[in-house]
Amino acid sequence: MKKVAVLFSGKGTNFAHIVKTLHKQECEVVFALTNNPNAEGIAIAQEYAIPYGVVEPKNFDSREAYDAVLVETLKRYSPDLTVLAGFMRILTPTFTEQVKAINLHPSLLPRHKGLNAIEKSYEDVYDEGGVSVHYVSSELDGGEVILQKSIAKKELSFEAYDKEIRAIEKEALREAIMLVLKEGK
């Protein structure tokens, strides 16, 4: 069974979806890591007895030093794929050149890279918005897109749009994980 590591920073809702729909079925989540000691996703790792770690950026002198520790930590678990599921860090080549990773982003890339993508997407001139799953590169939200899912924005309030985005991102992430693991890229 293919092994997956998941990195998250907050509530862990996408991490939870991965665990509930894929763990010990299509792949094994062998490790979870967060940069936030107060991340709610830690409880998910505990509930499912998934080994996890907390590595706080404030304890490092540089982004590269932080990323080197991430890489060494992940290597202990030998994941076939690392999934960034709401991991709020820009990673350096120290990480991106050594770890096969994918990232979920809540816009149709290349539109709206970086923070506040849902808000920016909702307010832009396009009729539809959506989510992208892409390979992680050292360029912010700039790696090759694996798949995208879109929704029509017409007549949706921001709250309804946000809810739709959060619903489709879970399925997009699940599908992309399966696609990448099957392709073995």
mmCIF file of N, CA, C and O in Angstrom, residues 1-6 26-31 74-75 77-83 98-102 135 177 180-185:
data_model
loop_
_atom_site.group_PDB
_atom_site.id
_atom_site.type_symbol
_atom_site.label_atom_id
_atom_site.label_comp_id
_atom_site.label_asym_id
_atom_site.label_seq_id
_atom_site.Cartn_x
_atom_site.Cartn_y
_atom_site.Cartn_z
ATOM 1 N N MET A 1 0.854 -1.180 0.000
ATOM 2 C CA MET A 1 0.000 0.000 0.000
ATOM 3 C C MET A 1 0.896 1.239 0.000
ATOM 4 O O MET A 1 1.847 1.326 0.759
ATOM 5 N N LYS A 2 0.560 2.197 -0.858
ATOM 6 C CA LYS A 2 1.334 3.446 -0.951
ATOM 7 C C LYS A 2 1.198 4.243 0.345
ATOM 8 O O LYS A 2 0.155 4.225 0.999
ATOM 9 N N LYS A 3 2.277 4.958 0.665
ATOM 10 C CA LYS A 3 2.331 5.725 1.916
ATOM 11 C C LYS A 3 2.252 7.229 1.629
ATOM 12 O O LYS A 3 2.910 7.717 0.710
ATOM 13 N N VAL A 4 1.464 7.897 2.452
ATOM 14 C CA VAL A 4 1.235 9.333 2.296
ATOM 15 C C VAL A 4 1.525 10.040 3.618
ATOM 16 O O VAL A 4 1.186 9.540 4.689
ATOM 17 N N ALA A 5 2.149 11.218 3.522
ATOM 18 C CA ALA A 5 2.304 12.119 4.663
ATOM 19 C C ALA A 5 1.455 13.355 4.374
ATOM 20 O O ALA A 5 1.307 13.756 3.215
ATOM 21 N N VAL A 6 0.877 13.934 5.406
ATOM 22 C CA VAL A 6 0.015 15.108 5.238
ATOM 23 C C VAL A 6 0.533 16.246 6.113
ATOM 24 O O VAL A 6 0.812 16.048 7.292
ATOM 25 N N GLU A 26 -7.134 3.081 0.277
ATOM 26 C CA GLU A 26 -6.404 3.292 -0.974
ATOM 27 C C GLU A 26 -4.919 3.556 -0.737
ATOM 28 O O GLU A 26 -4.100 3.369 -1.618
ATOM 29 N N CYS A 27 -4.594 4.028 0.454
ATOM 30 C CA CYS A 27 -3.220 4.331 0.833
ATOM 31 C C CYS A 27 -3.169 4.358 2.350
ATOM 32 O O CYS A 27 -4.201 4.238 3.012
ATOM 33 N N GLU A 28 -1.970 4.503 2.883
ATOM 34 C CA GLU A 28 -1.832 4.609 4.323
ATOM 35 C C GLU A 28 -1.233 5.968 4.671
ATOM 36 O O GLU A 28 -0.184 6.338 4.133
ATOM 37 N N VAL A 29 -1.910 6.715 5.533
ATOM 38 C CA VAL A 29 -1.359 7.971 6.019
ATOM 39 C C VAL A 29 -0.394 7.593 7.137
ATOM 40 O O VAL A 29 -0.803 7.160 8.213
ATOM 41 N N VAL A 30 0.905 7.709 6.846
ATOM 42 C CA VAL A 30 1.929 7.238 7.780
ATOM 43 C C VAL A 30 2.429 8.325 8.728
ATOM 44 O O VAL A 30 3.056 8.021 9.736
ATOM 45 N N PHE A 31 2.146 9.584 8.388
ATOM 46 C CA PHE A 31 2.648 10.684 9.219
ATOM 47 C C PHE A 31 1.881 11.957 8.894
ATOM 48 O O PHE A 31 1.481 12.181 7.755
ATOM 49 N N LEU A 74 10.277 13.889 7.370
ATOM 50 C CA LEU A 74 9.484 13.108 6.419
ATOM 51 C C LEU A 74 10.225 11.853 5.962
ATOM 52 O O LEU A 74 9.614 10.787 5.804
ATOM 53 N N LYS A 75 11.518 11.957 5.758
ATOM 54 C CA LYS A 75 12.309 10.807 5.292
ATOM 55 C C LYS A 75 12.186 9.615 6.232
ATOM 56 O O LYS A 75 12.248 8.467 5.799
ATOM 57 N N TYR A 77 9.667 8.443 7.496
ATOM 58 C CA TYR A 77 8.427 7.717 7.219
ATOM 59 C C TYR A 77 8.336 7.236 5.767
ATOM 60 O O TYR A 77 7.398 6.546 5.408
ATOM 61 N N SER A 78 9.287 7.617 4.946
ATOM 62 C CA SER A 78 9.378 7.199 3.530
ATOM 63 C C SER A 78 8.056 7.297 2.770
ATOM 64 O O SER A 78 7.623 6.339 2.141
ATOM 65 N N PRO A 79 7.405 8.459 2.804
ATOM 66 C CA PRO A 79 6.138 8.559 2.071
ATOM 67 C C PRO A 79 6.368 8.534 0.553
ATOM 68 O O PRO A 79 7.376 9.033 0.060
ATOM 69 N N ASP A 80 5.428 7.920 -0.150
ATOM 70 C CA ASP A 80 5.448 7.961 -1.611
ATOM 71 C C ASP A 80 4.995 9.329 -2.100
ATOM 72 O O ASP A 80 5.338 9.747 -3.205
ATOM 73 N N LEU A 81 4.202 10.008 -1.275
ATOM 74 C CA LEU A 81 3.660 11.314 -1.626
ATOM 75 C C LEU A 81 3.421 12.110 -0.345
ATOM 76 O O LEU A 81 2.940 11.563 0.647
ATOM 77 N N THR A 82 3.745 13.400 -0.397
ATOM 78 C CA THR A 82 3.436 14.311 0.697
ATOM 79 C C THR A 82 2.354 15.264 0.201
ATOM 80 O O THR A 82 2.451 15.799 -0.897
ATOM 81 N N VAL A 83 1.323 15.431 1.011
ATOM 82 C CA VAL A 83 0.165 16.241 0.632
ATOM 83 C C VAL A 83 0.094 17.467 1.526
ATOM 84 O O VAL A 83 0.015 17.342 2.753
ATOM 85 N N GLN A 98 13.540 17.870 -2.932
ATOM 86 C CA GLN A 98 13.759 16.563 -2.308
ATOM 87 C C GLN A 98 12.487 15.796 -1.993
ATOM 88 O O GLN A 98 12.542 14.587 -1.739
ATOM 89 N N VAL A 99 11.343 16.466 -1.971
ATOM 90 C CA VAL A 99 10.103 15.830 -1.543
ATOM 91 C C VAL A 99 9.073 15.917 -2.667
ATOM 92 O O VAL A 99 8.801 17.000 -3.186
ATOM 93 N N LYS A 100 8.510 14.768 -3.016
ATOM 94 C CA LYS A 100 7.414 14.737 -3.992
ATOM 95 C C LYS A 100 6.149 15.143 -3.242
ATOM 96 O O LYS A 100 5.690 14.432 -2.342
ATOM 97 N N ALA A 101 5.619 16.311 -3.598
ATOM 98 C CA ALA A 101 4.488 16.850 -2.850
ATOM 99 C C ALA A 101 3.474 17.499 -3.778
ATOM 100 O O ALA A 101 3.813 18.008 -4.843
ATOM 101 N N ILE A 102 2.219 17.461 -3.321
ATOM 102 C CA ILE A 102 1.140 18.165 -4.025
ATOM 103 C C ILE A 102 0.478 19.115 -3.036
ATOM 104 O O ILE A 102 0.550 18.932 -1.827
ATOM 105 N N TYR A 135 1.452 20.153 -8.281
ATOM 106 C CA TYR A 135 2.711 19.728 -7.678
ATOM 107 C C TYR A 135 3.354 20.930 -7.006
ATOM 108 O O TYR A 135 3.239 22.058 -7.483
ATOM 109 N N ILE A 177 -4.773 12.838 -5.203
ATOM 110 C CA ILE A 177 -3.927 11.878 -4.489
ATOM 111 C C ILE A 177 -3.976 10.533 -5.203
ATOM 112 O O ILE A 177 -2.947 9.910 -5.481
ATOM 113 N N VAL A 180 -2.118 10.688 -8.655
ATOM 114 C CA VAL A 180 -0.661 10.729 -8.527
ATOM 115 C C VAL A 180 -0.118 9.377 -8.042
ATOM 116 O O VAL A 180 0.890 8.892 -8.564
ATOM 117 N N LEU A 181 -0.790 8.755 -7.076
ATOM 118 C CA LEU A 181 -0.307 7.473 -6.590
ATOM 119 C C LEU A 181 -0.413 6.377 -7.645
ATOM 120 O O LEU A 181 0.466 5.528 -7.747
ATOM 121 N N LYS A 182 -1.460 6.422 -8.457
ATOM 122 C CA LYS A 182 -1.623 5.420 -9.515
ATOM 123 C C LYS A 182 -0.624 5.643 -10.654
ATOM 124 O O LYS A 182 -0.101 4.684 -11.212
ATOM 125 N N GLU A 183 -0.381 6.902 -10.994
ATOM 126 C CA GLU A 183 0.546 7.206 -12.071
ATOM 127 C C GLU A 183 1.990 6.988 -11.653
ATOM 128 O O GLU A 183 2.844 6.731 -12.491
ATOM 129 N N GLY A 184 2.256 7.103 -10.371
ATOM 130 C CA GLY A 184 3.607 6.905 -9.866
ATOM 131 C C GLY A 184 4.599 7.951 -10.323
ATOM 132 O O GLY A 184 5.791 7.704 -10.373
ATOM 133 N N LYS A 185 4.100 9.122 -10.709
ATOM 134 C CA LYS A 185 4.996 10.204 -11.156
ATOM 135 C C LYS A 185 5.907 10.648 -10.059
ATOM 136 O O LYS A 185 5.548 10.767 -8.936
#
